[in-house]
Amino acid sequence: MNLFLIKTGAGILLLFLLLGMLYSSVWQPCRLPPGSPVPGAAPGRTDVQTLTPWLAPVVWEGTFDPVVLDSIYQAKNITIAATVFAQGKYIRFLKKFLETMEQHFFTGFNVHVFVYTDQPNEVPHVKMASGRQLTVKTVPTVNRWQDISASRMVLVLALIEDELHDYADFIFCLDVDSQFHGRWGTESLGDLVGVLHPGYYKVDRSAFPYERRPISKAYMAPGDGDFYYCGGAFGGLLQEVHRLTKTCSTNFGDDATKGIEAAWQEESHINRYLWINKPSKVLSPEYLWQDFKPREPELHIIRFSGVVKNYAEIRPNV
Ligand code: UD2
């Protein structure tokens, strides 16, 4: 009897051993050995900061796989809105902006561009691919460039509230005196997205041109701040950009009632906002370079860049 039990036990043990061996021989090839890259993984970068201290990615060429990202967002059938202001002599920049945007900005996705101008008849006709459209918004002529730059917040806020909330998912607000040179796509999407200013990403924080007067709502005390973000490009989810534009336009208005204007108008308010409300994604200066700057070695691609301009000639005031 005892011998029978021993034999049965050994038989069951052998059966389990055999099943275990069969399982591992069948499934082992499907497991990734330790350290294996995820399919489609980008090589990554070690020469630049690719993660903020609050764990937001800093997007540089080589840190993402565009094919993987596009397939994720294509399945969601998203719509991206973009705003651009072309008032006064800045209308001259619009054609190249729109033409290059068509080539590089979210190609293959639903895009709705809103052009704000005081010269609607001068808006160039640029052929757009299916799923992409342009709407012209006529605004009054303004005679101070500072007011044009700053009024964008109020108008973008109104656009989100009045028109976009029904159908757009993300929005980007961009300067018109710029051109696209390379892909600007789904890798840039995030809840709240700021772009590192090309003039300050290698500069000590103490030299950032934040608003330093405590009376201003854009005030940044010495030691405050993470990065210096540019005013010429920012974006994110509709509801996040709604919060940003609402806060910044209210703060800008509060400053105006006290008779002050922040050092860099809405850019100063954006910087204060993004210090308190950390962006979930930070775009490298690839996403807003400046043509007058020599190219730096860490810049493997320039996606969007401000053209060289003569301020004295194009601005309505000095
Ligand atoms: C910086 C910022 C800009 C804004 C400004 C502070 C970048 C690259 N640029 O650029 O976004 O924060 O500082 O106010 O970060 N505009 C017109 N007509 C005008 C003047 C301005 O349409 O007569 C619009 C246009 O879309 C232009 C934008 O306002 O791109 C910003 O004006 P800017 O380019 O003169 O500002 P700038 O170069 O000082």
Short mmCIF file of C-alpha atoms and ligand atoms in Angstrom, two decimals:
data_model
loop_
_atom_site.label_atom_id
_atom_site.label_comp_id
_atom_site.label_asym_id
_atom_site.label_seq_id
_atom_site.Cartn_x
_atom_site.Cartn_y
_atom_site.Cartn_z
CA MET A 1 0.00 0.00 0.00
CA ASN A 2 2.82 2.37 1.06
CA LEU A 3 4.78 1.46 -2.05
CA PHE A 4 1.68 2.19 -4.14
CA LEU A 5 1.37 5.68 -2.57
CA ILE A 6 5.06 6.43 -3.13
CA LYS A 7 4.80 5.36 -6.78
CA THR A 8 1.66 7.48 -7.35
CA GLY A 9 3.27 10.53 -5.67
CA ALA A 10 6.40 10.17 -7.78
CA GLY A 11 4.24 9.83 -10.88
CA ILE A 12 2.34 13.05 -10.10
CA LEU A 13 5.62 14.88 -9.40
CA LEU A 14 7.04 13.70 -12.71
CA LEU A 15 3.89 14.82 -14.50
CA PHE A 16 4.20 18.33 -13.00
CA LEU A 17 7.88 18.45 -13.93
CA LEU A 18 7.08 17.49 -17.50
CA LEU A 19 4.26 20.05 -17.70
CA GLY A 20 6.60 22.73 -16.30
CA MET A 21 9.24 21.92 -18.89
CA LEU A 22 6.65 21.95 -21.65
CA TYR A 23 5.29 25.32 -20.48
CA SER A 24 8.69 26.99 -20.32
CA SER A 25 9.78 25.59 -23.68
CA VAL A 26 6.57 26.84 -25.30
CA TRP A 27 6.38 30.30 -23.60
CA GLN A 28 10.00 31.17 -23.00
CA PRO A 29 10.57 32.50 -26.54
CA CYS A 30 7.75 35.04 -26.02
CA ARG A 31 9.36 36.60 -22.96
CA LEU A 32 11.78 39.48 -23.54
CA PRO A 33 15.15 38.79 -21.97
CA PRO A 34 16.11 41.40 -19.32
CA GLY A 35 17.18 44.69 -20.93
CA SER A 36 15.48 44.04 -24.26
CA PRO A 37 14.03 47.17 -25.84
CA VAL A 38 10.28 47.44 -26.24
CA PRO A 39 9.47 47.03 -29.96
CA GLY A 40 9.81 50.40 -31.66
CA ALA A 41 11.74 51.99 -28.77
CA ALA A 42 13.78 55.06 -29.68
CA PRO A 43 17.50 54.96 -28.86
CA GLY A 44 17.19 57.75 -26.27
CA ARG A 45 19.58 60.63 -25.59
CA THR A 46 22.24 61.13 -22.94
CA ASP A 47 23.58 64.50 -24.12
CA VAL A 48 20.47 66.46 -23.15
CA GLN A 49 17.96 66.50 -20.29
CA THR A 50 15.09 64.23 -21.31
CA LEU A 51 13.09 64.20 -18.07
CA THR A 52 12.09 67.00 -15.73
CA PRO A 53 12.38 66.53 -11.95
CA TRP A 54 8.58 66.05 -11.91
CA LEU A 55 8.90 63.24 -14.48
CA ALA A 56 7.62 65.05 -17.56
CA PRO A 57 9.40 64.06 -20.78
CA VAL A 58 11.52 66.68 -22.52
CA VAL A 59 11.06 65.88 -26.20
CA TRP A 60 14.20 65.77 -28.34
CA GLU A 61 14.81 63.98 -31.61
CA GLY A 62 15.82 60.42 -30.77
CA THR A 63 13.61 60.12 -27.69
CA PHE A 64 10.43 58.89 -29.37
CA ASP A 65 9.14 56.65 -32.12
CA PRO A 66 6.89 58.63 -34.48
CA VAL A 67 5.31 55.50 -35.98
CA VAL A 68 4.24 54.12 -32.61
CA LEU A 69 2.95 57.52 -31.46
CA ASP A 70 1.02 58.20 -34.67
CA SER A 71 -0.69 54.82 -34.54
CA ILE A 72 -1.84 55.47 -30.96
CA TYR A 73 -3.42 58.81 -31.85
CA GLN A 74 -4.74 57.76 -35.25
CA ALA A 75 -6.91 55.20 -33.49
CA LYS A 76 -8.36 58.03 -31.38
CA ASN A 77 -9.24 60.19 -34.41
CA ILE A 78 -8.13 63.37 -32.65
CA THR A 79 -8.50 66.97 -33.83
CA ILE A 80 -5.79 69.54 -33.21
CA ALA A 81 -6.60 73.25 -33.30
CA ALA A 82 -3.91 75.86 -33.88
CA THR A 83 -4.05 79.63 -33.54
CA VAL A 84 -1.84 82.16 -35.26
CA PHE A 85 -2.04 85.95 -35.23
CA ALA A 86 -1.02 87.98 -38.27
CA GLN A 87 -1.78 91.62 -37.61
CA GLY A 88 -0.34 94.70 -39.29
CA LYS A 89 2.85 93.99 -41.20
CA TYR A 90 3.12 90.50 -39.73
CA ILE A 91 0.66 89.39 -42.43
CA ARG A 92 3.70 89.00 -44.68
CA PHE A 93 4.83 85.95 -42.65
CA LEU A 94 1.55 84.10 -42.97
CA LYS A 95 2.01 82.47 -46.39
CA LYS A 96 5.24 80.65 -45.53
CA PHE A 97 3.91 79.79 -42.09
CA LEU A 98 0.81 78.13 -43.57
CA GLU A 99 2.61 76.45 -46.47
CA THR A 100 5.22 74.87 -44.23
CA MET A 101 2.62 74.02 -41.60
CA GLU A 102 0.79 71.99 -44.23
CA GLN A 103 3.99 70.02 -44.88
CA HIS A 104 5.05 69.33 -41.31
CA PHE A 105 2.42 70.04 -38.63
CA PHE A 106 0.42 66.93 -37.70
CA THR A 107 0.31 65.63 -41.26
CA GLY A 108 -2.37 62.97 -41.65
CA PHE A 109 -4.42 64.30 -38.72
CA ASN A 110 -7.48 66.53 -38.40
CA VAL A 111 -6.16 70.07 -38.02
CA HIS A 112 -8.15 73.30 -37.75
CA VAL A 113 -6.09 76.48 -38.07
CA PHE A 114 -7.50 79.80 -36.86
CA VAL A 115 -5.88 82.90 -38.36
CA TYR A 116 -6.51 86.17 -36.52
CA THR A 117 -5.88 89.20 -38.66
CA ASP A 118 -6.96 92.77 -39.30
CA GLN A 119 -6.52 92.15 -43.07
CA PRO A 120 -8.74 89.18 -43.93
CA ASN A 121 -8.46 89.88 -47.66
CA GLU A 122 -4.70 89.38 -47.50
CA VAL A 123 -4.86 85.86 -46.11
CA PRO A 124 -3.16 83.70 -48.76
CA HIS A 125 -4.92 80.68 -50.18
CA VAL A 126 -2.97 77.59 -49.24
CA LYS A 127 -4.20 74.23 -50.46
CA MET A 128 -4.89 71.99 -47.50
CA ALA A 129 -5.11 68.20 -47.33
CA SER A 130 -8.35 66.47 -46.49
CA GLY A 131 -9.21 66.70 -42.79
CA ARG A 132 -7.49 70.07 -42.51
CA GLN A 133 -9.20 73.45 -42.59
CA LEU A 134 -8.57 77.12 -41.96
CA THR A 135 -10.85 79.77 -40.47
CA VAL A 136 -10.11 83.48 -40.66
CA LYS A 137 -11.07 85.65 -37.67
CA THR A 138 -11.13 89.36 -38.28
CA VAL A 139 -9.82 91.48 -35.42
CA PRO A 140 -9.43 95.27 -35.16
CA THR A 141 -6.13 96.92 -35.97
CA VAL A 142 -4.05 97.48 -32.84
CA ASN A 143 -1.30 100.05 -32.70
CA ARG A 144 0.93 98.67 -29.93
CA TRP A 145 2.76 95.39 -30.60
CA GLN A 146 2.66 94.65 -26.89
CA ASP A 147 -1.14 94.72 -27.01
CA ILE A 148 -1.26 92.43 -30.06
CA SER A 149 1.01 89.95 -28.40
CA ALA A 150 -0.94 90.03 -25.13
CA SER A 151 -4.45 90.10 -26.59
CA ARG A 152 -3.88 86.62 -27.94
CA MET A 153 -4.67 85.10 -24.55
CA VAL A 154 -8.13 86.65 -24.40
CA LEU A 155 -8.98 85.61 -27.94
CA VAL A 156 -7.72 82.04 -27.55
CA LEU A 157 -9.74 81.74 -24.35
CA ALA A 158 -12.88 82.90 -26.17
CA LEU A 159 -12.20 80.51 -29.04
CA ILE A 160 -11.96 77.53 -26.70
CA GLU A 161 -15.11 78.53 -24.82
CA ASP A 162 -17.24 79.48 -27.83
CA GLU A 163 -16.19 77.13 -30.59
CA LEU A 164 -13.70 74.42 -29.86
CA HIS A 165 -15.01 72.56 -26.85
CA ASP A 166 -17.37 70.49 -29.00
CA TYR A 167 -14.86 68.87 -31.28
CA ALA A 168 -11.18 69.70 -30.77
CA ASP A 169 -8.95 67.72 -28.43
CA PHE A 170 -5.70 69.66 -28.37
CA ILE A 171 -4.68 73.22 -29.22
CA PHE A 172 -1.34 74.88 -29.99
CA CYS A 173 -0.81 78.66 -30.07
CA LEU A 174 1.99 79.69 -32.39
CA ASP A 175 3.88 82.83 -33.49
CA VAL A 176 3.40 83.71 -37.17
CA ASP A 177 6.91 84.99 -37.86
CA SER A 178 8.11 81.41 -38.02
CA GLN A 179 8.32 78.47 -40.41
CA PHE A 180 8.17 74.71 -40.04
CA HIS A 181 11.20 72.76 -41.25
CA GLY A 182 10.58 69.31 -39.80
CA ARG A 183 7.97 67.09 -38.24
CA TRP A 184 5.87 68.57 -35.45
CA GLY A 185 3.50 65.74 -34.58
CA THR A 186 1.94 63.49 -31.97
CA GLU A 187 5.10 63.36 -29.88
CA SER A 188 4.26 66.93 -28.84
CA LEU A 189 0.85 66.03 -27.41
CA GLY A 190 0.31 66.25 -23.68
CA ASP A 191 -2.06 67.73 -21.12
CA LEU A 192 -0.08 70.94 -20.76
CA VAL A 193 2.85 71.60 -23.07
CA GLY A 194 5.55 74.26 -22.83
CA VAL A 195 8.48 74.87 -25.19
CA LEU A 196 11.97 75.67 -23.94
CA HIS A 197 13.00 79.12 -25.12
CA PRO A 198 15.93 78.74 -27.55
CA GLY A 199 17.76 81.65 -25.94
CA TYR A 200 17.74 80.33 -22.37
CA TYR A 201 17.87 76.54 -22.29
CA LYS A 202 21.59 76.56 -21.55
CA VAL A 203 21.59 79.64 -19.35
CA ASP A 204 21.72 79.74 -15.55
CA ARG A 205 18.26 80.24 -14.01
CA SER A 206 19.36 83.46 -12.37
CA ALA A 207 19.65 84.98 -15.85
CA PHE A 208 16.12 84.08 -16.97
CA PRO A 209 14.21 87.22 -17.99
CA TYR A 210 11.26 86.49 -15.67
CA GLU A 211 9.17 89.38 -14.38
CA ARG A 212 10.98 90.45 -11.19
CA ARG A 213 8.70 93.16 -9.79
CA PRO A 214 6.64 91.77 -6.89
CA ILE A 215 3.72 94.04 -7.82
CA SER A 216 3.15 92.07 -11.03
CA LYS A 217 1.05 88.89 -11.13
CA ALA A 218 3.81 87.41 -13.28
CA TYR A 219 6.36 87.89 -10.47
CA MET A 220 9.02 85.28 -10.00
CA ALA A 221 11.21 85.63 -6.92
CA PRO A 222 14.94 84.93 -7.12
CA GLY A 223 15.36 81.16 -7.02
CA ASP A 224 11.87 80.49 -8.40
CA GLY A 225 11.28 78.73 -11.70
CA ASP A 226 12.32 75.61 -13.54
CA PHE A 227 12.92 76.55 -17.16
CA TYR A 228 12.35 79.63 -19.29
CA TYR A 229 9.51 78.83 -21.68
CA CYS A 230 8.76 80.79 -24.84
CA GLY A 231 5.56 82.68 -25.54
CA GLY A 232 5.72 81.81 -29.23
CA ALA A 233 4.50 78.22 -28.83
CA PHE A 234 2.53 76.46 -26.14
CA GLY A 235 -0.43 74.12 -26.03
CA GLY A 236 -2.05 71.01 -24.68
CA LEU A 237 -5.47 69.62 -24.00
CA LEU A 238 -8.28 72.09 -24.58
CA GLN A 239 -9.27 72.24 -20.90
CA GLU A 240 -5.67 72.81 -19.78
CA VAL A 241 -5.04 75.59 -22.28
CA HIS A 242 -8.38 77.05 -21.24
CA ARG A 243 -7.12 77.25 -17.64
CA LEU A 244 -3.79 78.72 -18.76
CA THR A 245 -5.31 81.41 -20.99
CA LYS A 246 -7.95 82.27 -18.39
CA THR A 247 -5.38 82.68 -15.61
CA CYS A 248 -2.84 84.53 -17.74
CA SER A 249 -5.39 86.92 -19.27
CA THR A 250 -6.89 87.67 -15.83
CA ASN A 251 -3.43 88.28 -14.37
CA PHE A 252 -2.46 90.41 -17.35
CA GLY A 253 -5.63 92.48 -16.84
CA ASP A 254 -4.94 92.84 -13.10
CA ASP A 255 -1.46 94.14 -13.91
CA ALA A 256 -2.93 96.59 -16.44
CA THR A 257 -5.30 98.06 -13.82
CA LYS A 258 -2.21 98.70 -11.68
CA GLY A 259 -0.54 100.37 -14.67
CA ILE A 260 2.11 97.72 -15.20
CA GLU A 261 2.98 95.37 -18.03
CA ALA A 262 5.16 92.33 -17.38
CA ALA A 263 8.69 92.37 -18.80
CA TRP A 264 7.80 90.02 -21.70
CA GLN A 265 4.03 90.52 -21.78
CA GLU A 266 2.13 87.21 -21.93
CA GLU A 267 5.39 85.24 -22.08
CA SER A 268 6.12 86.37 -18.49
CA HIS A 269 2.66 85.26 -17.36
CA ILE A 270 3.06 81.91 -19.13
CA ASN A 271 6.34 81.39 -17.30
CA ARG A 272 4.76 82.07 -13.93
CA TYR A 273 1.82 79.79 -14.80
CA LEU A 274 4.05 76.91 -15.90
CA TRP A 275 6.14 77.22 -12.77
CA ILE A 276 3.06 76.77 -10.58
CA ASN A 277 1.26 74.35 -12.92
CA LYS A 278 4.03 72.08 -14.15
CA PRO A 279 3.74 71.10 -17.81
CA SER A 280 3.16 67.40 -18.40
CA LYS A 281 5.40 67.59 -21.45
CA VAL A 282 8.24 69.95 -22.31
CA LEU A 283 9.32 70.44 -25.91
CA SER A 284 12.99 71.08 -26.63
CA PRO A 285 14.09 74.17 -28.61
CA GLU A 286 13.74 72.02 -31.74
CA TYR A 287 10.12 73.19 -31.51
CA LEU A 288 10.96 76.89 -31.64
CA TRP A 289 14.41 77.79 -32.75
CA GLN A 290 15.51 81.20 -34.05
CA ASP A 291 17.04 81.50 -37.51
CA PHE A 292 19.58 84.06 -36.39
CA LYS A 293 21.11 81.64 -33.89
CA PRO A 294 23.91 79.29 -34.99
CA ARG A 295 22.78 75.69 -34.79
CA GLU A 296 23.90 73.91 -31.62
CA PRO A 297 25.27 70.32 -31.71
CA GLU A 298 22.44 68.90 -29.56
CA LEU A 299 19.93 70.10 -32.14
CA HIS A 300 19.59 67.11 -34.47
CA ILE A 301 16.61 68.68 -36.20
CA ILE A 302 14.96 72.09 -36.33
CA ARG A 303 11.20 71.63 -36.54
CA PHE A 304 9.95 75.20 -36.22
CA SER A 305 11.98 78.38 -36.22
CA GLY A 306 11.47 82.13 -36.02
CA VAL A 307 12.60 84.04 -39.10
CA VAL A 308 15.03 86.93 -38.91
CA LYS A 309 13.05 90.17 -38.79
CA ASN A 310 13.69 93.85 -38.47
CA TYR A 311 11.64 94.84 -35.43
CA ALA A 312 11.88 98.55 -36.17
CA GLU A 313 10.46 98.03 -39.64
CA ILE A 314 7.61 95.59 -38.92
CA ARG A 315 6.24 96.64 -35.56
CA PRO A 316 3.58 99.36 -35.39
CA ASN A 317 5.45 101.05 -32.52
CA VAL A 318 8.93 100.91 -31.04
C1 UD2 B 1 8.66 86.96 -28.06
C2 UD2 B 1 7.83 85.70 -28.17
C3 UD2 B 1 6.39 86.08 -28.44
C4 UD2 B 1 5.87 86.98 -27.33
C5 UD2 B 1 6.79 88.20 -27.21
C6 UD2 B 1 6.47 89.01 -25.99
C7 UD2 B 1 8.94 83.74 -29.01
C8 UD2 B 1 9.70 83.16 -30.15
N1 UD2 B 1 8.39 84.92 -29.24
O1 UD2 B 1 8.76 87.39 -29.42
O2 UD2 B 1 5.58 84.95 -28.53
O3 UD2 B 1 5.80 86.26 -26.13
O4 UD2 B 1 8.15 87.82 -27.07
O5 UD2 B 1 5.42 89.85 -26.23
O6 UD2 B 1 8.84 83.12 -27.99
N2 UD2 B 1 2.09 90.07 -33.80
C9 UD2 B 1 1.40 90.54 -34.92
N3 UD2 B 1 1.60 91.83 -35.32
C10 UD2 B 1 2.45 92.68 -34.69
C11 UD2 B 1 3.15 92.20 -33.56
C12 UD2 B 1 2.95 90.89 -33.16
O7 UD2 B 1 0.62 89.81 -35.53
O8 UD2 B 1 2.58 93.84 -35.12
C13 UD2 B 1 1.86 88.68 -33.36
C14 UD2 B 1 2.55 87.67 -34.28
O9 UD2 B 1 1.84 86.47 -34.27
C15 UD2 B 1 3.89 87.50 -33.63
C16 UD2 B 1 3.49 87.52 -32.16
O10 UD2 B 1 2.43 88.49 -32.08
O11 UD2 B 1 4.48 86.29 -34.05
C17 UD2 B 1 4.60 87.89 -31.18
O12 UD2 B 1 5.16 89.13 -31.51
P1 UD2 B 1 6.71 89.28 -31.85
O13 UD2 B 1 7.10 88.17 -32.75
O14 UD2 B 1 6.99 90.65 -32.30
O15 UD2 B 1 7.34 89.06 -30.44
P2 UD2 B 1 8.89 88.76 -30.09
O16 UD2 B 1 9.69 88.56 -31.32
O17 UD2 B 1 9.35 89.78 -29.13
#
